[in-house]
Amino acid sequence: VMTNPRALWAPTEPYRLDGDRPWRRGQFPLIELPIAVTPFLRIPVIGTNLAVAPAPLRSHWLARMRRRAFFNLELHGLDVLDAEQDGVPSELALRQRDLRVPLATKLAAFAATLESLAADCEVLPLRDVATRCQREGKIG
């Protein structure tokens, strides 16, 4: 939910929030673990977009994400639904492009993404990243 357009330019690595302006670094006790966005255009690199992106674009996004110390891959429950098999109402499928992608295709894209990342990146639950950030003040 966007409350302020400045959130589009929030840091891309974990940071302590500013209590009044959560899109900025501050001293609030909570650590923000931002979802991954592409450089420049800041397109969310999330399961929904990975499911519909052609393989070359997905590979390009992952190459860009590897340059960062932190990549939060967000997945939604909808990302693992098959509109036909799971009885998703057609009105929702028309609005959610990724629901028109067969589940097998989405799962293959997610598997390729995770295999690619796991080959040369440390994969951690977000709880562990947050703990590391609290303890060390940074990740890496």
Coordinates of N, CA, C and O in Angstrom, one line a residue:
V1 N 0.9 -1.2 0.0 CA 0.0 0.0 0.0 C 0.9 1.2 0.0 O 1.7 1.4 0.9
M2 N 0.7 2.0 -1.0 CA 1.5 3.2 -1.1 C 0.9 4.4 -0.4 O -0.3 4.7 -0.6
T3 N 1.6 5.0 0.6 CA 1.0 6.1 1.3 C 1.7 7.4 0.9 O 1.1 8.5 1.0
N4 N 2.9 7.3 0.3 CA 3.6 8.5 -0.1 C 4.5 8.1 -1.3 O 5.2 7.1 -1.2
P5 N 4.5 8.9 -2.4 CA 5.3 8.5 -3.6 C 6.8 8.5 -3.3 O 7.5 7.8 -4.0
R6 N 7.2 9.1 -2.2 CA 8.7 9.1 -1.9 C 9.1 7.6 -1.5 O 10.3 7.3 -1.5
A7 N 8.1 6.8 -1.1 CA 8.5 5.4 -0.8 C 9.1 4.7 -2.0 O 9.8 3.7 -1.8
L8 N 8.8 5.2 -3.2 CA 9.4 4.6 -4.4 C 11.0 4.7 -4.4 O 11.6 3.9 -5.1
W9 N 11.5 5.6 -3.6 CA 12.9 5.8 -3.6 C 13.5 5.4 -2.2 O 14.6 5.8 -1.9
A10 N 12.8 4.5 -1.5 CA 13.3 4.0 -0.3 C 14.6 3.2 -0.5 O 14.8 2.7 -1.6
P11 N 15.5 3.1 0.5 CA 16.7 2.2 0.4 C 16.3 0.8 -0.1 O 15.2 0.3 0.2
T12 N 17.2 0.2 -0.8 CA 17.0 -1.2 -1.3 C 17.6 -2.2 -0.4 O 17.4 -3.4 -0.6
E13 N 18.4 -1.8 0.6 CA 19.0 -2.7 1.6 C 18.3 -2.5 2.9 O 17.7 -1.5 3.2
P14 N 18.4 -3.5 3.8 CA 17.8 -3.3 5.1 C 18.2 -2.0 5.8 O 19.4 -1.6 5.7
Y15 N 17.3 -1.4 6.5 CA 17.6 -0.2 7.2 C 16.6 0.0 8.4 O 15.5 -0.5 8.4
R16 N 17.1 0.8 9.3 CA 16.2 1.3 10.4 C 15.3 2.4 9.9 O 15.8 3.3 9.2
L17 N 14.0 2.3 10.2 CA 13.1 3.3 9.7 C 13.2 4.6 10.4 O 13.6 4.7 11.6
D18 N 12.8 5.7 9.7 CA 12.5 6.9 10.4 C 11.0 6.8 10.8 O 10.2 6.5 9.9
G19 N 10.7 7.0 12.0 CA 9.3 6.8 12.5 C 8.3 7.6 11.8 O 7.2 7.2 11.6
D20 N 8.6 8.8 11.4 CA 7.7 9.7 10.7 C 7.7 9.5 9.2 O 6.7 9.8 8.5
R21 N 8.8 9.1 8.6 CA 9.0 8.9 7.2 C 9.6 7.5 7.0 O 10.8 7.4 6.8
P22 N 8.8 6.5 6.9 CA 9.4 5.1 6.9 C 10.1 4.8 5.6 O 10.8 3.8 5.5
W23 N 10.1 5.7 4.6 CA 10.9 5.4 3.4 C 12.3 6.0 3.5 O 13.1 5.9 2.6
R24 N 12.6 6.5 4.7 CA 14.0 7.0 5.0 C 14.6 6.3 6.1 O 14.0 5.8 7.0
R25 N 16.0 6.3 6.1 CA 16.7 5.8 7.2 C 16.5 6.6 8.5 O 16.3 7.8 8.4
G26 N 16.4 6.0 9.6 CA 16.2 6.7 10.9 C 16.7 5.8 12.1 O 17.5 4.9 11.9
Q27 N 16.2 6.0 13.2 CA 16.6 5.3 14.4 C 15.4 4.5 15.0 O 15.5 4.1 16.2
F28 N 14.3 4.3 14.3 CA 13.2 3.6 14.8 C 13.7 2.1 15.1 O 14.6 1.6 14.4
P29 N 13.2 1.5 16.1 CA 13.7 0.1 16.4 C 13.4 -1.0 15.4 O 14.1 -2.0 15.4
L30 N 12.5 -0.7 14.5 CA 12.2 -1.8 13.5 C 13.1 -1.7 12.3 O 13.5 -0.6 11.9
I31 N 13.4 -2.8 11.8 CA 14.3 -2.9 10.6 C 13.4 -3.2 9.4 O 12.6 -4.1 9.4
E32 N 13.5 -2.4 8.4 CA 12.8 -2.6 7.1 C 13.6 -3.5 6.2 O 14.8 -3.3 6.1
L33 N 12.9 -4.6 5.7 CA 13.6 -5.5 4.8 C 12.9 -5.4 3.5 O 11.9 -6.1 3.2
P34 N 13.3 -4.4 2.7 CA 12.5 -4.0 1.5 C 12.5 -5.1 0.4 O 13.5 -5.9 0.3
I35 N 11.4 -5.2 -0.3 CA 11.3 -6.2 -1.4 C 12.3 -5.7 -2.5 O 12.6 -4.5 -2.6
A36 N 12.7 -6.6 -3.3 CA 13.7 -6.2 -4.4 C 13.0 -5.4 -5.5 O 11.9 -5.7 -5.9
V37 N 13.7 -4.4 -5.9 CA 13.3 -3.6 -7.1 C 14.5 -3.5 -8.1 O 15.6 -3.5 -7.6
T38 N 14.1 -3.3 -9.3 CA 15.2 -3.1 -10.3 C 15.8 -1.8 -10.2 O 15.1 -0.8 -9.7
P39 N 17.1 -1.6 -10.6 CA 17.6 -0.3 -10.6 C 16.9 0.6 -11.6 O 16.3 0.1 -12.5
F40 N 16.9 1.9 -11.3 CA 16.4 2.9 -12.2 C 14.8 2.9 -12.2 O 14.2 3.8 -11.6
L41 N 14.2 1.9 -12.9 CA 12.7 1.9 -13.0 C 12.1 1.4 -11.7 O 10.9 1.6 -11.5
R42 N 12.8 0.7 -10.9 CA 12.3 0.2 -9.6 C 11.1 -0.7 -9.7 O 10.1 -0.6 -9.0
I43 N 11.1 -1.6 -10.7 CA 10.1 -2.5 -10.9 C 10.2 -3.6 -9.8 O 11.4 -4.1 -9.7
P44 N 9.2 -4.0 -9.1 CA 9.4 -5.0 -8.1 C 9.8 -6.3 -8.7 O 9.1 -6.8 -9.6
V45 N 10.8 -6.9 -8.2 CA 11.3 -8.2 -8.6 C 10.7 -9.2 -7.6 O 11.3 -9.6 -6.6
I46 N 9.4 -9.5 -7.8 CA 8.6 -10.4 -6.9 C 8.1 -11.6 -7.7 O 8.1 -11.6 -8.9
G47 N 7.6 -12.6 -7.0 CA 7.1 -13.7 -7.7 C 6.1 -13.5 -8.8 O 6.1 -14.1 -9.8
T48 N 5.2 -12.5 -8.5 CA 4.1 -12.2 -9.5 C 4.8 -11.7 -10.8 O 4.4 -12.2 -11.9
N49 N 5.8 -10.9 -10.7 CA 6.5 -10.4 -12.0 C 7.4 -11.5 -12.6 O 7.5 -11.6 -13.8
L50 N 8.0 -12.3 -11.7 CA 8.9 -13.3 -12.2 C 8.1 -14.4 -13.0 O 8.5 -15.0 -14.0
A51 N 6.8 -14.6 -12.6 CA 6.0 -15.6 -13.2 C 5.6 -15.2 -14.6 O 5.4 -16.1 -15.5
V52 N 5.5 -13.9 -14.9 CA 5.1 -13.5 -16.2 C 6.2 -13.0 -17.1 O 6.0 -12.8 -18.3
A53 N 7.4 -12.8 -16.5 CA 8.5 -12.2 -17.3 C 9.1 -13.3 -18.2 O 9.3 -14.5 -17.7
P54 N 9.5 -13.0 -19.4 CA 10.2 -13.9 -20.2 C 11.5 -14.3 -19.6 O 12.1 -13.5 -18.9
A55 N 12.0 -15.5 -19.9 CA 13.2 -16.0 -19.3 C 14.4 -15.0 -19.4 O 15.2 -14.8 -18.5
P56 N 14.6 -14.4 -20.6 CA 15.8 -13.5 -20.7 C 15.6 -12.2 -19.8 O 16.6 -11.8 -19.2
L57 N 14.4 -11.7 -19.6 CA 14.2 -10.6 -18.7 C 14.4 -11.0 -17.3 O 15.1 -10.3 -16.5
R58 N 13.9 -12.2 -16.9 CA 14.1 -12.8 -15.6 C 15.6 -12.9 -15.3 O 16.1 -12.5 -14.2
S59 N 16.4 -13.4 -16.2 CA 17.8 -13.6 -16.1 C 18.5 -12.3 -15.9 O 19.4 -12.1 -15.1
H60 N 18.1 -11.3 -16.6 CA 18.6 -9.9 -16.5 C 18.4 -9.4 -15.1 O 19.3 -8.8 -14.5
W61 N 17.2 -9.5 -14.7 CA 16.8 -9.0 -13.3 C 17.7 -9.7 -12.3 O 18.2 -9.0 -11.4
L62 N 17.8 -11.0 -12.4 CA 18.6 -11.7 -11.4 C 20.1 -11.3 -11.4 O 20.8 -11.2 -10.4
A63 N 20.6 -11.1 -12.6 CA 22.0 -10.6 -12.7 C 22.2 -9.3 -12.0 O 23.2 -9.0 -11.3
R64 N 21.2 -8.4 -12.1 CA 21.2 -7.1 -11.4 C 21.1 -7.3 -9.9 O 21.8 -6.6 -9.2
M65 N 20.3 -8.2 -9.5 CA 20.1 -8.4 -8.1 C 21.4 -9.0 -7.4 O 21.6 -8.7 -6.3
R66 N 22.1 -9.8 -8.2 CA 23.3 -10.4 -7.6 C 24.4 -9.3 -7.2 O 25.2 -9.6 -6.4
R67 N 24.3 -8.1 -7.8 CA 25.2 -7.1 -7.4 C 24.9 -6.4 -6.1 O 25.7 -5.7 -5.5
R68 N 23.8 -6.8 -5.5 CA 23.4 -6.2 -4.2 C 23.7 -7.2 -3.1 O 23.8 -8.4 -3.3
A69 N 23.8 -6.6 -1.9 CA 24.1 -7.4 -0.7 C 22.8 -8.1 -0.2 O 22.9 -9.0 0.6
F70 N 21.7 -7.6 -0.7 CA 20.4 -8.1 -0.1 C 19.4 -8.2 -1.3 O 19.2 -7.3 -2.0
F71 N 18.7 -9.3 -1.3 CA 17.6 -9.5 -2.3 C 16.5 -10.2 -1.6 O 16.6 -11.4 -1.3
N72 N 15.4 -9.5 -1.3 CA 14.2 -10.1 -0.7 C 13.2 -10.5 -1.8 O 12.6 -9.6 -2.4
L73 N 13.1 -11.7 -2.0 CA 12.2 -12.3 -3.0 C 10.9 -12.5 -2.4 O 10.7 -13.5 -1.6
E74 N 9.9 -11.7 -2.6 CA 8.6 -11.8 -2.1 C 7.7 -12.6 -2.9 O 7.7 -12.5 -4.2
L75 N 7.0 -13.6 -2.3 CA 6.0 -14.4 -3.0 C 4.7 -14.2 -2.3 O 4.6 -14.1 -1.1
H76 N 3.6 -14.3 -3.1 CA 2.3 -14.2 -2.6 C 1.6 -15.5 -2.8 O 2.0 -16.3 -3.6
G77 N 0.5 -15.8 -2.0 CA -0.2 -17.0 -2.2 C -0.8 -17.1 -3.6 O -0.8 -18.2 -4.1
L78 N -1.1 -16.0 -4.2 CA -1.6 -16.1 -5.6 C -0.5 -16.6 -6.6 O -0.9 -17.1 -7.6
D79 N 0.7 -16.5 -6.2 CA 1.8 -16.9 -7.1 C 1.8 -18.4 -7.3 O 2.4 -18.9 -8.3
V80 N 1.2 -19.1 -6.4 CA 1.2 -20.6 -6.6 C -0.2 -21.1 -6.8 O -0.5 -22.3 -6.5
L81 N -1.1 -20.3 -7.4 CA -2.4 -20.7 -7.8 C -2.5 -21.0 -9.3 O -1.8 -20.3 -10.1
D82 N -3.3 -21.9 -9.7 CA -3.6 -22.1 -11.1 C -5.1 -21.8 -11.2 O -5.9 -22.4 -10.6
A83 N -5.4 -20.8 -11.9 CA -6.8 -20.3 -12.0 C -7.8 -21.3 -12.3 O -8.8 -21.4 -11.7
E84 N -7.5 -22.2 -13.3 CA -8.4 -23.2 -13.7 C -8.5 -24.3 -12.7 O -9.6 -24.7 -12.2
Q85 N -7.4 -24.9 -12.2 CA -7.4 -26.0 -11.3 C -7.9 -25.6 -9.9 O -8.5 -26.4 -9.2
D86 N -7.6 -24.3 -9.5 CA -8.0 -23.9 -8.2 C -9.3 -23.1 -8.1 O -9.7 -22.6 -7.0
G87 N -10.0 -23.0 -9.2 CA -11.3 -22.4 -9.2 C -11.3 -20.9 -8.9 O -12.2 -20.4 -8.3
V88 N -10.3 -20.2 -9.4 CA -10.2 -18.8 -9.2 C -11.3 -18.1 -10.0 O -11.4 -18.4 -11.2
P89 N -12.1 -17.2 -9.5 CA -13.1 -16.5 -10.3 C -12.5 -15.8 -11.5 O -11.4 -15.2 -11.4
S90 N -13.2 -15.9 -12.6 CA -12.7 -15.4 -13.8 C -12.4 -13.9 -13.7 O -11.5 -13.3 -14.4
E91 N -13.2 -13.2 -12.9 CA -13.0 -11.7 -12.8 C -11.6 -11.4 -12.2 O -11.0 -10.5 -12.6
L92 N -11.2 -12.2 -11.2 CA -9.9 -12.0 -10.6 C -8.8 -12.4 -11.6 O -7.8 -11.7 -11.8
A93 N -9.0 -13.5 -12.3 CA -8.0 -14.0 -13.3 C -7.8 -12.9 -14.4 O -6.7 -12.8 -14.9
L94 N -8.8 -12.2 -14.8 CA -8.7 -11.2 -15.8 C -7.9 -10.0 -15.3 O -7.2 -9.3 -16.1
R95 N -7.9 -9.7 -14.0 CA -7.2 -8.6 -13.4 C -5.8 -9.0 -13.0 O -4.9 -8.1 -13.0
Q96 N -5.5 -10.2 -12.7 CA -4.2 -10.7 -12.3 C -3.6 -11.5 -13.4 O -3.9 -12.6 -13.6
R97 N -2.7 -10.8 -14.2 CA -2.1 -11.5 -15.3 C -1.4 -12.8 -15.0 O -1.5 -13.8 -15.8
D98 N -0.8 -12.8 -13.8 CA 0.0 -14.1 -13.5 C -1.0 -15.2 -13.2 O -0.6 -16.4 -13.3
L99 N -2.3 -15.0 -13.0 CA -3.2 -16.1 -12.8 C -3.6 -16.7 -14.1 O -4.1 -17.8 -14.1
R100 N -3.2 -16.1 -15.2 CA -3.4 -16.7 -16.5 C -2.2 -17.6 -17.0 O -2.2 -18.1 -18.0
V101 N -1.2 -17.6 -16.1 CA 0.0 -18.4 -16.4 C -0.2 -19.8 -15.7 O -0.6 -19.8 -14.5
P102 N -0.1 -20.9 -16.4 CA -0.3 -22.2 -15.7 C 0.7 -22.4 -14.6 O 1.8 -21.9 -14.6
L103 N 0.2 -23.1 -13.6 CA 1.0 -23.3 -12.3 C 2.4 -23.9 -12.7 O 3.4 -23.5 -12.1
A104 N 2.4 -24.9 -13.5 CA 3.6 -25.6 -13.9 C 4.7 -24.6 -14.4 O 5.9 -24.7 -14.1
T105 N 4.2 -23.6 -15.2 CA 5.1 -22.6 -15.8 C 5.6 -21.7 -14.7 O 6.8 -21.4 -14.7
K106 N 4.8 -21.3 -13.8 CA 5.2 -20.4 -12.7 C 6.2 -21.2 -11.8 O 7.2 -20.6 -11.4
L107 N 5.9 -22.4 -11.5 CA 6.8 -23.2 -10.6 C 8.2 -23.4 -11.2 O 9.2 -23.3 -10.6
A108 N 8.2 -23.6 -12.5 CA 9.4 -23.7 -13.3 C 10.2 -22.4 -13.2 O 11.5 -22.5 -13.0
A109 N 9.6 -21.3 -13.3 CA 10.2 -20.0 -13.2 C 10.8 -19.8 -11.8 O 11.9 -19.3 -11.7
F110 N 10.0 -20.1 -10.8 CA 10.5 -19.9 -9.4 C 11.6 -20.9 -9.1 O 12.6 -20.5 -8.5
A111 N 11.6 -22.1 -9.6 CA 12.7 -23.1 -9.4 C 13.9 -22.6 -10.0 O 15.0 -22.6 -9.4
A112 N 13.8 -22.1 -11.3 CA 15.0 -21.6 -12.0 C 15.6 -20.4 -11.2 O 16.8 -20.3 -11.1
T113 N 14.7 -19.5 -10.7 CA 15.2 -18.4 -10.0 C 15.9 -18.8 -8.7 O 17.0 -18.3 -8.5
L114 N 15.3 -19.7 -8.0 CA 15.9 -20.1 -6.7 C 17.2 -20.9 -6.9 O 18.2 -20.7 -6.2
E115 N 17.2 -21.7 -7.9 CA 18.4 -22.5 -8.2 C 19.6 -21.5 -8.6 O 20.7 -21.7 -8.2
S116 N 19.2 -20.6 -9.4 CA 20.2 -19.6 -9.9 C 20.8 -18.8 -8.7 O 22.0 -18.6 -8.6
L117 N 19.9 -18.3 -7.8 CA 20.4 -17.6 -6.6 C 21.2 -18.4 -5.7 O 22.2 -18.0 -5.1
A118 N 20.7 -19.6 -5.4 CA 21.3 -20.5 -4.4 C 22.7 -20.9 -4.9 O 23.6 -21.3 -4.0
A119 N 23.0 -20.9 -6.2 CA 24.3 -21.3 -6.7 C 25.4 -20.4 -6.1 O 26.6 -20.9 -5.9
D120 N 25.2 -19.1 -5.9 CA 26.3 -18.2 -5.5 C 25.8 -17.2 -4.5 O 26.5 -16.2 -4.3
C121 N 24.7 -17.4 -3.9 CA 24.2 -16.4 -2.8 C 23.9 -17.2 -1.6 O 23.5 -18.3 -1.6
E122 N 24.0 -16.5 -0.5 CA 23.5 -17.0 0.8 C 22.0 -16.9 0.9 O 21.5 -15.7 0.8
V123 N 21.3 -17.9 1.1 CA 19.9 -17.9 1.2 C 19.5 -18.0 2.7 O 19.8 -19.0 3.3
L124 N 18.8 -17.0 3.2 CA 18.4 -17.0 4.6 C 16.9 -16.6 4.7 O 16.4 -15.9 4.0
P125 N 16.3 -17.1 5.8 CA 15.0 -16.6 6.2 C 15.1 -15.1 6.6 O 16.1 -14.7 7.1
L126 N 14.1 -14.3 6.3 CA 14.1 -12.9 6.7 C 14.4 -12.7 8.2 O 15.0 -11.7 8.6
R127 N 13.9 -13.6 9.0 CA 14.1 -13.5 10.4 C 15.6 -13.5 10.7 O 16.1 -12.7 11.6
D128 N 16.4 -14.3 10.0 CA 17.9 -14.3 10.2 C 18.5 -13.0 9.7 O 19.5 -12.5 10.3
V129 N 18.0 -12.5 8.6 CA 18.6 -11.2 8.1 C 18.3 -10.1 9.1 O 19.2 -9.3 9.4
A130 N 17.1 -10.1 9.6 CA 16.7 -9.0 10.6 C 17.6 -9.1 11.9 O 18.1 -8.1 12.4
T131 N 17.8 -10.4 12.3 CA 18.7 -10.6 13.5 C 20.1 -10.1 13.2 O 20.7 -9.4 14.1
R132 N 20.6 -10.4 12.1 CA 22.0 -10.0 11.7 C 22.0 -8.5 11.6 O 23.0 -7.9 12.1
C133 N 21.0 -7.9 11.1 CA 21.0 -6.4 11.0 C 21.0 -5.8 12.4 O 21.7 -4.8 12.6
Q134 N 20.2 -6.3 13.2 CA 20.1 -5.8 14.6 C 21.4 -5.9 15.3 O 21.9 -5.0 16.0
R135 N 22.1 -7.1 15.1 CA 23.3 -7.4 15.8 C 24.5 -6.6 15.3 O 25.3 -6.0 16.0
E136 N 24.6 -6.6 13.9 CA 25.8 -6.0 13.3 C 25.5 -4.6 12.7 O 26.5 -3.9 12.3
G137 N 24.3 -4.2 12.6 CA 23.9 -2.9 12.0 C 24.1 -2.9 10.5 O 23.9 -1.9 9.9
K138 N 24.3 -4.1 9.9 CA 24.4 -4.2 8.4 C 24.3 -5.6 8.0 O 24.2 -6.5 8.9
I139 N 24.3 -5.9 6.8 CA 24.3 -7.3 6.3 C 25.6 -7.5 5.5 O 26.3 -6.5 5.1
G140 N 25.9 -8.7 5.3 CA 27.1 -9.0 4.4 C 28.0 -9.9 5.1 O 27.9 -10.4 6.1

